[in-house]
mmCIF file of N, CA and C in Angstrom:
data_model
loop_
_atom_site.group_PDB
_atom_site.id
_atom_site.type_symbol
_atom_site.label_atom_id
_atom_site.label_comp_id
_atom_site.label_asym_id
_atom_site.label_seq_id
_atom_site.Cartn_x
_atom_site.Cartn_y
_atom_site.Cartn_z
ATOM 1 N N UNK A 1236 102.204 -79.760 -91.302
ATOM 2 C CA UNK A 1236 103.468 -79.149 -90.888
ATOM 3 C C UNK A 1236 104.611 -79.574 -91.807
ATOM 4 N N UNK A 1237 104.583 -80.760 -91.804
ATOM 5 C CA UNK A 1237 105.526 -81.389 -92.837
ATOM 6 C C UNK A 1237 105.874 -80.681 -94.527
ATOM 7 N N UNK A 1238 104.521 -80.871 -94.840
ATOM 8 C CA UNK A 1238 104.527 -80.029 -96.202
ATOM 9 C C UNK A 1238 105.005 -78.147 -96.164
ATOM 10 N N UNK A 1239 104.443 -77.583 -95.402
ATOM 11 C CA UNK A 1239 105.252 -76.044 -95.191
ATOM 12 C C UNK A 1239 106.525 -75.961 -94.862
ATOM 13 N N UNK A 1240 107.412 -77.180 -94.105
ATOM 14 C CA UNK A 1240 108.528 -77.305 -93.996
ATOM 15 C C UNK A 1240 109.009 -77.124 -95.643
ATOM 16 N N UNK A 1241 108.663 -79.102 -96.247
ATOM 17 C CA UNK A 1241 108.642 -78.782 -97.019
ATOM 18 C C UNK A 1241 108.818 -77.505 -98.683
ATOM 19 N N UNK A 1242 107.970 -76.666 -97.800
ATOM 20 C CA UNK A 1242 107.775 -75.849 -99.037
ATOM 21 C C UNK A 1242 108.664 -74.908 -98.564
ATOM 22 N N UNK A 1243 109.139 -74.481 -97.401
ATOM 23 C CA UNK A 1243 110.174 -73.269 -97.739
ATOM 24 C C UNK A 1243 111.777 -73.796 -97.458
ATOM 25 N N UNK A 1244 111.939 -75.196 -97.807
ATOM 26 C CA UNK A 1244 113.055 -75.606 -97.845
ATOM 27 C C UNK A 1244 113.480 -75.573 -99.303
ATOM 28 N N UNK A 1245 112.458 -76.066 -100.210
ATOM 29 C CA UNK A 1245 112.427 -75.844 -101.730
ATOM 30 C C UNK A 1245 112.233 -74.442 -102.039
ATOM 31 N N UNK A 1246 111.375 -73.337 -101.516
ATOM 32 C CA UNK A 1246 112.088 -71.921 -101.556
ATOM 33 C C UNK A 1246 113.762 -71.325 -101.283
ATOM 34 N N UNK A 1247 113.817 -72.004 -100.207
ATOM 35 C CA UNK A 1247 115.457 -71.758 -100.060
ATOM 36 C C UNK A 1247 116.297 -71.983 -101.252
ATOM 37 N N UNK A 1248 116.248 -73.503 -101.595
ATOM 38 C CA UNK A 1248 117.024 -73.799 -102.145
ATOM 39 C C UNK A 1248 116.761 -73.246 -103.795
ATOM 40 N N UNK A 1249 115.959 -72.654 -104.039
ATOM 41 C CA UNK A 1249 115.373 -72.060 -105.072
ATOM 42 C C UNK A 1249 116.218 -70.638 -105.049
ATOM 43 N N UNK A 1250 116.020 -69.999 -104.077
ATOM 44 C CA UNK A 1250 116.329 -68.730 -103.751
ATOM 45 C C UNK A 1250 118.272 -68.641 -104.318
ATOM 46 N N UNK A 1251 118.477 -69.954 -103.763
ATOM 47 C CA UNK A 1251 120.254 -70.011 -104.182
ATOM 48 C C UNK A 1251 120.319 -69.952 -105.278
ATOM 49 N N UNK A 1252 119.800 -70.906 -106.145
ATOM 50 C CA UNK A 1252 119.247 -70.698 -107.848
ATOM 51 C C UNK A 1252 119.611 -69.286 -108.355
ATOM 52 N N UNK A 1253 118.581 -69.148 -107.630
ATOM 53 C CA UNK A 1253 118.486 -67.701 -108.005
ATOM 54 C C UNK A 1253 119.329 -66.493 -107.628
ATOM 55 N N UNK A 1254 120.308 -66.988 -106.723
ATOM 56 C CA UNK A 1254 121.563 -65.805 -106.044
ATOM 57 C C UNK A 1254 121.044 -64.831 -104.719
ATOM 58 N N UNK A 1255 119.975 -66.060 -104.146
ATOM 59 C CA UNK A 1255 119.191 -64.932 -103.081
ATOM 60 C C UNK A 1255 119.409 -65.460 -101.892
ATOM 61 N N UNK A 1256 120.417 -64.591 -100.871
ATOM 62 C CA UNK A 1256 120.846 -64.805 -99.585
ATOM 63 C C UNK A 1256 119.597 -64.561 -98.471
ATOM 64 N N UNK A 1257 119.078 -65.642 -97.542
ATOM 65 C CA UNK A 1257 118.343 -65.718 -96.531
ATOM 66 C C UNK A 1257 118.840 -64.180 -96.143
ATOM 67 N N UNK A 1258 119.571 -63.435 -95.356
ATOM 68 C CA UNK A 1258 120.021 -62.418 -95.108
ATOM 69 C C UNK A 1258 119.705 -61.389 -95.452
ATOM 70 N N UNK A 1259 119.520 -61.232 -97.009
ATOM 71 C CA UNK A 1259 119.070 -60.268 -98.376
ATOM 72 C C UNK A 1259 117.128 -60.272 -98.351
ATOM 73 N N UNK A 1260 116.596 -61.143 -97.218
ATOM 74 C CA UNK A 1260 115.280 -61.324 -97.122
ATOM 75 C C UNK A 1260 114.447 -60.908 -95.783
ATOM 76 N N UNK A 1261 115.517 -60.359 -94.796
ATOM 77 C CA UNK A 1261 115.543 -60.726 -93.569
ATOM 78 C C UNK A 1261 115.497 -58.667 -93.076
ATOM 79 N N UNK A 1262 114.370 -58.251 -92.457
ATOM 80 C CA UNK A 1262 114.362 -56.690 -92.019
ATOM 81 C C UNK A 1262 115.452 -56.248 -91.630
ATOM 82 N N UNK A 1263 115.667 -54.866 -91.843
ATOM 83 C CA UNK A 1263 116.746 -54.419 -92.029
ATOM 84 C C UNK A 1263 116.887 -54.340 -89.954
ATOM 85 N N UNK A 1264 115.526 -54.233 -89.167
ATOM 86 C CA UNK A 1264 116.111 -54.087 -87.685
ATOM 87 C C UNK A 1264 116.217 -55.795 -87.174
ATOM 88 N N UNK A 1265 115.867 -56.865 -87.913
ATOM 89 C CA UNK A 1265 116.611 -58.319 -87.476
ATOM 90 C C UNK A 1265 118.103 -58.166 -88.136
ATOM 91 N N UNK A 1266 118.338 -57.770 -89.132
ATOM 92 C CA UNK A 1266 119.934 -57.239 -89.387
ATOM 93 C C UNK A 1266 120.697 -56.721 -88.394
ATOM 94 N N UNK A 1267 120.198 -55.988 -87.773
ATOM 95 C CA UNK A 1267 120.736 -54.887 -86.863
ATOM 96 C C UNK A 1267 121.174 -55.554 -85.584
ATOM 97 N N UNK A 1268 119.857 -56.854 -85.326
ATOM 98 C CA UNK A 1268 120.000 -57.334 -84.215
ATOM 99 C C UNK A 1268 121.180 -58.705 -84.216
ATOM 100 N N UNK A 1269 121.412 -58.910 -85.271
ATOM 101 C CA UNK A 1269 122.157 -59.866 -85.476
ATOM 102 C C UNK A 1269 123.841 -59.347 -86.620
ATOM 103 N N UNK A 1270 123.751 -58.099 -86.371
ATOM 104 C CA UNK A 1270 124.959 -57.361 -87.412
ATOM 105 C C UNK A 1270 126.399 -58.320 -87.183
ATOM 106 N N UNK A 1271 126.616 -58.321 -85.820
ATOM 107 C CA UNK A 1271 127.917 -59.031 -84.989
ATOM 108 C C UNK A 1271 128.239 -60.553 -85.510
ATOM 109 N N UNK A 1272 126.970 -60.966 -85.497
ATOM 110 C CA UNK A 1272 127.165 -62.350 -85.860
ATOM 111 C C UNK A 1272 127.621 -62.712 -87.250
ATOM 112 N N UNK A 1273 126.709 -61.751 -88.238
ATOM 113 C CA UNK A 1273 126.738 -62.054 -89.932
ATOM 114 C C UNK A 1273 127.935 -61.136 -90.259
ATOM 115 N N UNK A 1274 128.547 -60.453 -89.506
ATOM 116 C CA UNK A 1274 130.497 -59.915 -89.404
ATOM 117 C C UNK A 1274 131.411 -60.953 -89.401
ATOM 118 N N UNK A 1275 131.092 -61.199 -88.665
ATOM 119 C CA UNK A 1275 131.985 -62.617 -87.932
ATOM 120 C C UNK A 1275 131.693 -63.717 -89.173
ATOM 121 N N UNK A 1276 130.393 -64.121 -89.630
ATOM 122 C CA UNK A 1276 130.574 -64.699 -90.283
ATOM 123 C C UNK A 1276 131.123 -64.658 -91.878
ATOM 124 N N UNK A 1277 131.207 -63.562 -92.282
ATOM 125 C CA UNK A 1277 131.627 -62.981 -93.732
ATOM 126 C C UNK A 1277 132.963 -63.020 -93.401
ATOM 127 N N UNK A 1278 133.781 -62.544 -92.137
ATOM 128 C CA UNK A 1278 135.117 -62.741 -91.869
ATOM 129 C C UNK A 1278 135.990 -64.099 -91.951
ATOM 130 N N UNK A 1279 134.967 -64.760 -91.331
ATOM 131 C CA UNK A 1279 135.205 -66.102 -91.362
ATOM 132 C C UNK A 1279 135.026 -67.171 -92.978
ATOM 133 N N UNK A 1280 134.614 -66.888 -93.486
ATOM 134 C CA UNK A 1280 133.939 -66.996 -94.942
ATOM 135 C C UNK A 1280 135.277 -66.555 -96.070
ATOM 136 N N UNK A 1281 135.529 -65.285 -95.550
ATOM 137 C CA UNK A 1281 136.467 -64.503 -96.733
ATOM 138 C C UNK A 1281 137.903 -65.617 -96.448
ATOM 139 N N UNK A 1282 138.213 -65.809 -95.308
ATOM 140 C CA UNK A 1282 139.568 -66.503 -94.879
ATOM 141 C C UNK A 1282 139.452 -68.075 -95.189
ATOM 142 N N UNK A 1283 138.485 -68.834 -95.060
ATOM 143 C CA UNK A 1283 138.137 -69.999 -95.958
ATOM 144 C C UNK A 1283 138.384 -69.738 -97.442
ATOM 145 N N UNK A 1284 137.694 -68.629 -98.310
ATOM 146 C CA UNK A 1284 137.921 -68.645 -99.266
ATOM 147 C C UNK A 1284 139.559 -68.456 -99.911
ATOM 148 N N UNK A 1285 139.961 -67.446 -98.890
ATOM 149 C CA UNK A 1285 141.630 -67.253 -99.011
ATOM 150 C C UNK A 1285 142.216 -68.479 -98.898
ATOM 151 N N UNK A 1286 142.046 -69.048 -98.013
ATOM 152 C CA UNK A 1286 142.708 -70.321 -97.382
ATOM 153 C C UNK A 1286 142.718 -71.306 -99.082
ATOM 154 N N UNK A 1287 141.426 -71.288 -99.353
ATOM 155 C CA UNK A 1287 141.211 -72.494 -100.831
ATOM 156 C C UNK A 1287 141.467 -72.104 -102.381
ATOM 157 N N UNK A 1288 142.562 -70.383 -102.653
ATOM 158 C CA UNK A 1288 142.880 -70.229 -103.708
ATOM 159 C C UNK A 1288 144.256 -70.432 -103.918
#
């Protein structure tokens, strides 16, 4: 168990490497089911970034 943890934690962090959002990997109807949340969070995201220029 340890090691498959492991291994898709080093995918993740690989994936950033590479410019690849968990989100950008994720079916378009788990998108759907979670649209509200990943709104909220890009909203929240853009105003942090405002906040730090």
């Amino acid at each position: 168990m340890q090691k498959i943890f492991l291994a898709v934690v080093v995918q993740h962090e690989n994936d950033h490497l590479d410019g690849i959002l968990f989100v950008e990997k994720i079916s378009p109807m788990a998108k759907r089911l979670i649209a509200k949340k990943l709104a909220n969070i890009k909203k929240e995201t853009k105003r942090i970034k405002e906040e730090n220029e």
